[in-house]
mmCIF file of C-alpha atoms in Angstrom:
data_model
loop_
_atom_site.group_PDB
_atom_site.id
_atom_site.type_symbol
_atom_site.label_atom_id
_atom_site.label_comp_id
_atom_site.label_asym_id
_atom_site.label_seq_id
_atom_site.Cartn_x
_atom_site.Cartn_y
_atom_site.Cartn_z
ATOM 1 C CA MET D 1000 121.807 102.125 108.693
ATOM 2 C CA ILE D 1001 117.988 101.441 108.108
ATOM 3 C CA GLU D 1002 116.902 98.777 110.678
ATOM 4 C CA CYS D 1003 113.845 96.616 110.074
ATOM 5 C CA PRO D 1004 111.562 95.963 112.729
ATOM 6 C CA LYS D 1005 112.210 93.421 115.315
ATOM 7 C CA GLY D 1006 110.800 90.174 114.621
ATOM 8 C CA HIS D 1007 110.467 90.872 110.722
ATOM 9 C CA GLU D 1008 114.344 90.714 109.607
ATOM 10 C CA PRO D 1009 114.689 88.827 106.941
ATOM 11 C CA ASN D 1010 115.555 85.096 107.454
ATOM 12 C CA PHE D 1011 115.408 84.067 103.665
ATOM 13 C CA TRP D 1012 116.930 85.214 100.797
ATOM 14 C CA SER D 1013 118.167 84.153 97.565
ATOM 15 C CA PRO D 1014 121.121 83.362 96.588
ATOM 16 C CA THR D 1015 123.133 83.591 99.568
ATOM 17 C CA LEU D 1016 123.953 86.794 101.094
ATOM 18 C CA GLU D 1017 127.582 86.377 99.497
ATOM 19 C CA VAL D 1018 126.195 86.980 96.007
ATOM 20 C CA GLN D 1019 126.650 90.942 95.303
ATOM 21 C CA SER D 1020 125.675 91.018 91.677
ATOM 22 C CA HIS D 1021 121.881 90.430 92.162
ATOM 23 C CA ARG D 1022 119.269 89.097 94.062
ATOM 24 C CA PHE D 1023 116.155 86.675 93.566
ATOM 25 C CA ALA D 1024 114.173 87.188 96.768
ATOM 26 C CA LEU D 1025 114.106 88.037 100.694
ATOM 27 C CA GLY D 1026 112.251 87.776 103.024
ATOM 28 C CA ASN D 1027 111.096 86.382 106.347
ATOM 29 C CA THR D 1028 108.952 83.481 106.448
ATOM 30 C CA ALA D 1029 109.218 81.926 109.511
ATOM 31 C CA ARG D 1030 105.780 82.024 110.176
ATOM 32 C CA ALA D 1031 104.344 81.232 107.101
ATOM 33 C CA SER D 1032 103.146 78.186 105.175
ATOM 34 C CA ALA D 1033 100.964 77.066 102.184
ATOM 35 C CA GLY D 1034 97.710 77.292 104.087
ATOM 36 C CA ASP D 1035 98.798 80.991 105.721
ATOM 37 C CA PRO D 1036 101.615 82.685 103.027
ATOM 38 C CA PRO D 1037 103.245 85.448 103.384
ATOM 39 C CA LEU D 1038 102.548 89.080 101.529
ATOM 40 C CA ILE D 1039 104.269 88.720 98.647
ATOM 41 C CA ALA D 1040 105.223 91.721 96.165
ATOM 42 C CA ILE D 1041 106.843 92.180 93.012
ATOM 43 C CA CYS D 1042 108.998 95.012 93.175
ATOM 44 C CA MET D 1043 111.568 96.992 90.649
ATOM 45 C CA ASN D 1044 115.193 95.373 91.024
ATOM 46 C CA PRO D 1045 117.041 94.994 94.506
ATOM 47 C CA SER D 1046 118.982 97.662 96.302
ATOM 48 C CA TYR D 1047 121.438 96.735 98.492
ATOM 49 C CA ALA D 1048 120.013 95.931 102.086
ATOM 50 C CA MET D 1049 121.609 93.164 103.686
ATOM 51 C CA SER D 1050 120.378 90.646 106.282
ATOM 52 C CA SER D 1051 119.977 92.989 109.237
ATOM 53 C CA GLU D 1052 119.728 96.158 107.282
ATOM 54 C CA ALA D 1053 116.798 97.248 105.248
ATOM 55 C CA ASP D 1054 116.029 100.153 103.365
ATOM 56 C CA LYS D 1055 112.454 102.310 103.041
ATOM 57 C CA THR D 1056 110.723 100.042 100.688
ATOM 58 C CA VAL D 1057 111.403 96.702 102.645
ATOM 59 C CA ASN D 1058 110.256 98.499 105.595
ATOM 60 C CA ARG D 1059 107.050 99.628 103.951
ATOM 61 C CA LEU D 1060 106.601 95.833 102.547
ATOM 62 C CA ILE D 1061 106.698 94.563 106.207
ATOM 63 C CA GLN D 1062 104.682 97.036 107.780
ATOM 64 C CA ALA D 1063 102.196 96.090 105.111
ATOM 65 C CA SER D 1064 102.512 92.522 105.869
ATOM 66 C CA ILE D 1065 101.602 93.593 109.465
ATOM 67 C CA ASP D 1066 98.685 95.864 108.556
ATOM 68 C CA ASN D 1067 97.290 93.140 106.231
ATOM 69 C CA GLY D 1068 97.472 90.167 108.354
ATOM 70 C CA HIS D 1069 100.431 87.892 107.075
ATOM 71 C CA PRO D 1070 102.931 85.920 108.936
ATOM 72 C CA GLY D 1071 105.417 87.192 106.597
ATOM 73 C CA TRP D 1072 106.286 88.918 103.861
ATOM 74 C CA VAL D 1073 108.499 88.170 100.770
ATOM 75 C CA MET D 1074 110.096 90.897 98.198
ATOM 76 C CA LEU D 1075 110.779 89.818 94.711
ATOM 77 C CA ASN D 1076 111.410 91.283 91.561
ATOM 78 C CA LEU D 1077 110.786 92.330 87.942
ATOM 79 C CA TYR D 1078 115.014 91.841 87.385
ATOM 80 C CA PRO D 1079 117.421 90.779 90.415
ATOM 81 C CA GLU D 1080 120.140 92.532 88.893
ATOM 82 C CA ARG D 1081 120.897 95.119 92.572
ATOM 83 C CA ALA D 1082 120.960 98.554 92.335
ATOM 84 C CA THR D 1083 120.134 101.420 94.457
ATOM 85 C CA ASP D 1084 119.495 103.565 91.467
ATOM 86 C CA SER D 1085 117.817 101.583 88.791
ATOM 87 C CA ALA D 1086 119.440 103.750 86.314
ATOM 88 C CA HIS D 1087 122.643 102.080 86.912
ATOM 89 C CA LEU D 1088 121.011 99.007 85.875
ATOM 90 C CA THR D 1089 123.041 97.368 82.969
ATOM 91 C CA ALA D 1090 121.252 95.814 79.347
ATOM 92 C CA TYR D 1091 118.973 93.319 79.741
ATOM 93 C CA ASP D 1092 120.178 89.760 80.385
ATOM 94 C CA ALA D 1093 117.562 87.105 79.137
ATOM 95 C CA ALA D 1094 119.283 84.378 81.256
ATOM 96 C CA LEU D 1095 119.455 86.439 84.527
ATOM 97 C CA SER D 1096 115.752 87.239 83.648
ATOM 98 C CA ALA D 1097 114.740 83.613 83.260
ATOM 99 C CA ALA D 1098 116.618 82.978 86.198
ATOM 100 C CA ASN D 1099 114.707 85.430 87.837
ATOM 101 C CA CYS D 1100 111.413 83.876 86.693
ATOM 102 C CA ALA D 1101 112.554 80.498 88.273
ATOM 103 C CA ALA D 1102 113.026 81.797 91.470
ATOM 104 C CA ILE D 1103 109.856 83.905 91.281
ATOM 105 C CA GLU D 1104 107.785 80.154 90.462
ATOM 106 C CA ARG D 1105 109.489 78.769 93.381
ATOM 107 C CA VAL D 1106 108.111 81.200 95.488
ATOM 108 C CA LEU D 1107 104.693 81.249 94.412
ATOM 109 C CA THR D 1108 104.839 77.102 94.131
ATOM 110 C CA GLN D 1109 105.499 76.523 97.300
ATOM 111 C CA TYR D 1110 103.259 79.069 99.583
ATOM 112 C CA ARG D 1111 100.224 78.213 96.384
ATOM 113 C CA VAL D 1112 99.458 81.610 96.176
ATOM 114 C CA SER D 1113 96.597 82.794 93.673
ATOM 115 C CA GLU D 1114 97.680 86.502 94.398
ATOM 116 C CA VAL D 1115 100.511 88.591 94.574
ATOM 117 C CA LEU D 1116 100.998 92.422 95.246
ATOM 118 C CA GLY D 1117 102.898 94.472 92.290
ATOM 119 C CA ALA D 1118 104.886 97.320 93.630
ATOM 120 C CA TRP D 1119 107.297 97.870 90.955
ATOM 121 C CA GLY D 1120 106.134 101.701 90.081
ATOM 122 C CA GLN D 1121 107.260 103.474 86.897
ATOM 123 C CA LEU D 1122 109.734 101.984 85.053
ATOM 124 C CA ARG D 1123 112.039 104.176 83.187
ATOM 125 C CA HIS D 1124 114.895 101.622 82.420
ATOM 126 C CA GLN D 1125 114.194 99.761 78.858
ATOM 127 C CA THR D 1126 115.700 96.454 80.823
ATOM 128 C CA LEU D 1127 113.097 96.935 83.750
ATOM 129 C CA ARG D 1128 110.336 97.147 80.778
ATOM 130 C CA ARG D 1129 111.823 94.144 79.290
ATOM 131 C CA ALA D 1130 111.998 92.140 82.340
ATOM 132 C CA LYS D 1131 108.442 92.989 83.022
ATOM 133 C CA LYS D 1132 107.071 91.228 80.495
ATOM 134 C CA ASP D 1133 108.798 88.322 81.224
ATOM 135 C CA VAL D 1134 107.473 88.304 84.704
ATOM 136 C CA LEU D 1135 104.067 88.619 83.416
ATOM 137 C CA ASP D 1136 103.544 86.098 80.983
ATOM 138 C CA LEU D 1137 104.876 84.158 84.208
ATOM 139 C CA LEU D 1138 102.238 84.852 86.336
ATOM 140 C CA GLU D 1139 99.651 84.296 83.478
ATOM 141 C CA ARG D 1140 101.575 80.952 82.872
ATOM 142 C CA LEU D 1141 100.489 80.150 86.275
ATOM 143 C CA GLY D 1142 97.391 81.480 86.747
ATOM 144 C CA VAL D 1143 98.994 84.111 89.594
ATOM 145 C CA GLY D 1144 96.508 86.954 90.089
ATOM 146 C CA LEU D 1145 98.054 90.513 90.439
ATOM 147 C CA PHE D 1146 96.599 93.054 92.382
ATOM 148 C CA THR D 1147 97.670 96.884 94.032
ATOM 149 C CA PHE D 1148 96.182 99.062 96.844
ATOM 150 C CA ASP D 1149 97.096 102.443 95.406
ATOM 151 C CA GLY D 1150 95.791 101.913 91.653
ATOM 152 C CA LEU D 1151 98.445 102.609 89.006
ATOM 153 C CA THR D 1152 100.867 105.314 87.949
ATOM 154 C CA ALA D 1153 100.227 107.284 84.835
ATOM 155 C CA SER D 1154 102.035 104.739 82.471
ATOM 156 C CA SER D 1155 99.870 101.989 84.149
ATOM 157 C CA ASP D 1156 101.823 100.364 86.249
ATOM 158 C CA PRO D 1157 101.467 99.493 90.027
ATOM 159 C CA ARG D 1158 102.324 101.940 92.135
ATOM 160 C CA HIS D 1159 105.798 102.016 94.207
ATOM 161 C CA PRO D 1160 105.497 101.832 97.891
ATOM 162 C CA MET D 1161 107.837 104.540 98.515
ATOM 163 C CA PRO D 1162 106.153 107.105 95.892
ATOM 164 C CA ARG D 1163 107.976 110.613 96.532
ATOM 165 C CA GLY D 1164 106.128 112.826 99.205
ATOM 166 C CA LYS D 1165 104.826 110.282 101.281
ATOM 167 C CA PRO D 1166 104.317 106.268 101.840
ATOM 168 C CA LEU D 1167 101.357 104.405 100.168
ATOM 169 C CA LEU D 1168 98.561 103.390 102.493
ATOM 170 C CA MET D 1169 98.742 99.516 100.970
ATOM 171 C CA THR D 1170 95.952 98.531 102.956
ATOM 172 C CA GLY D 1171 92.069 98.536 101.840
ATOM 173 C CA ASP D 1172 90.462 96.743 98.995
ATOM 174 C CA GLN D 1173 92.875 94.595 97.030
ATOM 175 C CA ARG D 1174 92.536 96.347 93.188
ATOM 176 C CA PHE D 1175 93.092 93.366 90.758
ATOM 177 C CA LEU D 1176 94.704 93.859 87.331
ATOM 178 C CA ASN D 1177 94.640 92.782 83.943
ATOM 179 C CA TRP D 1178 97.597 92.643 81.288
ATOM 180 C CA THR D 1179 96.324 93.170 77.764
ATOM 181 C CA ASP D 1180 97.843 94.990 74.581
ATOM 182 C CA HIS D 1181 100.820 95.322 76.818
ATOM 183 C CA ARG D 1182 99.241 97.690 79.352
ATOM 184 C CA LEU D 1183 97.976 97.114 83.007
ATOM 185 C CA ALA D 1184 94.037 97.919 83.562
ATOM 186 C CA GLU D 1185 92.430 97.465 86.570
ATOM 187 C CA VAL D 1186 89.488 94.398 86.399
ATOM 188 C CA VAL D 1187 86.051 96.205 86.189
ATOM 189 C CA ARG D 1188 83.607 94.672 88.702
ATOM 190 C CA SER D 1189 80.239 94.018 88.380
ATOM 191 C CA SER D 1190 77.964 95.823 90.700
ATOM 192 C CA LEU D 1191 76.962 92.155 92.023
ATOM 193 C CA GLN D 1192 80.623 90.938 92.294
ATOM 194 C CA ALA D 1193 81.584 94.457 94.281
ATOM 195 C CA GLY D 1194 78.468 94.195 96.836
ATOM 196 C CA GLN D 1195 79.260 90.186 97.892
ATOM 197 C CA THR D 1196 82.512 89.771 97.974
ATOM 198 C CA GLY D 1197 84.504 93.634 97.635
ATOM 199 C CA ARG D 1198 86.914 92.357 95.191
ATOM 200 C CA PRO D 1199 86.664 90.550 91.471
ATOM 201 C CA SER D 1200 84.913 87.055 91.076
ATOM 202 C CA SER D 1201 87.734 84.180 91.332
ATOM 203 C CA GLN D 1202 88.047 84.048 87.650
ATOM 204 C CA THR D 1203 89.382 87.055 85.373
ATOM 205 C CA ASP D 1204 88.921 87.988 81.819
ATOM 206 C CA SER D 1205 92.469 87.014 81.541
ATOM 207 C CA GLY D 1206 92.114 84.002 83.018
ATOM 208 C CA TRP D 1207 93.924 84.964 85.876
ATOM 209 C CA PRO D 1208 92.459 83.542 89.666
ATOM 210 C CA SER D 1209 91.683 86.445 91.898
ATOM 211 C CA CYS D 1210 91.243 85.180 95.748
ATOM 212 C CA ARG D 1211 93.749 84.987 98.674
ATOM 213 C CA SER D 1212 95.402 81.252 98.577
ATOM 214 C CA GLY D 1213 92.852 79.029 100.315
ATOM 215 C CA SER D 1214 89.590 81.104 99.224
ATOM 216 C CA CYS D 1215 88.847 79.858 96.036
#
C-alpha cells in the first residue's frame, strides 16, 4: 500500500467509496475555497486508490499542489471507469461520460476556477480518446482554460505526471493549450505578453481564459 502524505489524504470523493466500478473525483479540499482553489487536474482514468491509500499519480499530484502553493488538490478524469491498466477499459459509454462531465462541471463551478491542469498522457484506448472530446468540449463551453507545466506528448496530449523514467517536475510557468482541429497545441505568446506576465493574456484565441481564479 502507498500512503498519502500526512495531512493531504483524500477527504472528498465522488461517488461514495462503496462504488467500485467508477470514480468521478478524488481530492483533499478541507482548506480550499472559491477564493483559494485547490489544484485541479484532469487525468486519464481512476485506479483503485481508496480513501487512505494512494497510487504514485495521486501522490505526484499532491506534491505538485504543495509545490505550487495550492491549499488542496482534486483529481478528475477524462473517463471515470476504474482500471489500473487503461487497456482493460470497456467500450465507451456515452451516459457514463456525460455523468463524468456533469461531475467535472460541479467541481469547476464550486471553486470558480478559470484553468485546470491537463495530466492524462498518451491515450491508447479508444474509449479515452472519445471521452477526451467530451471533456474538452465541456471546458470550452465553460470558458475554463487547460494548461500543462511539462509540454505535450507526441500525440499532442498533456504529459502524464508519472511517465516512464522519472516523475515530471510540474512546476514553473504554465503552458496553456488550444483545442483546434481535434488536436491540442500550446498557445503562442507575444514577446510583450511573455515579458509582462510570464503567461498568456486573459483570453486565448480559443476563447478560453488563461488566468488563475481571482486574478482576472
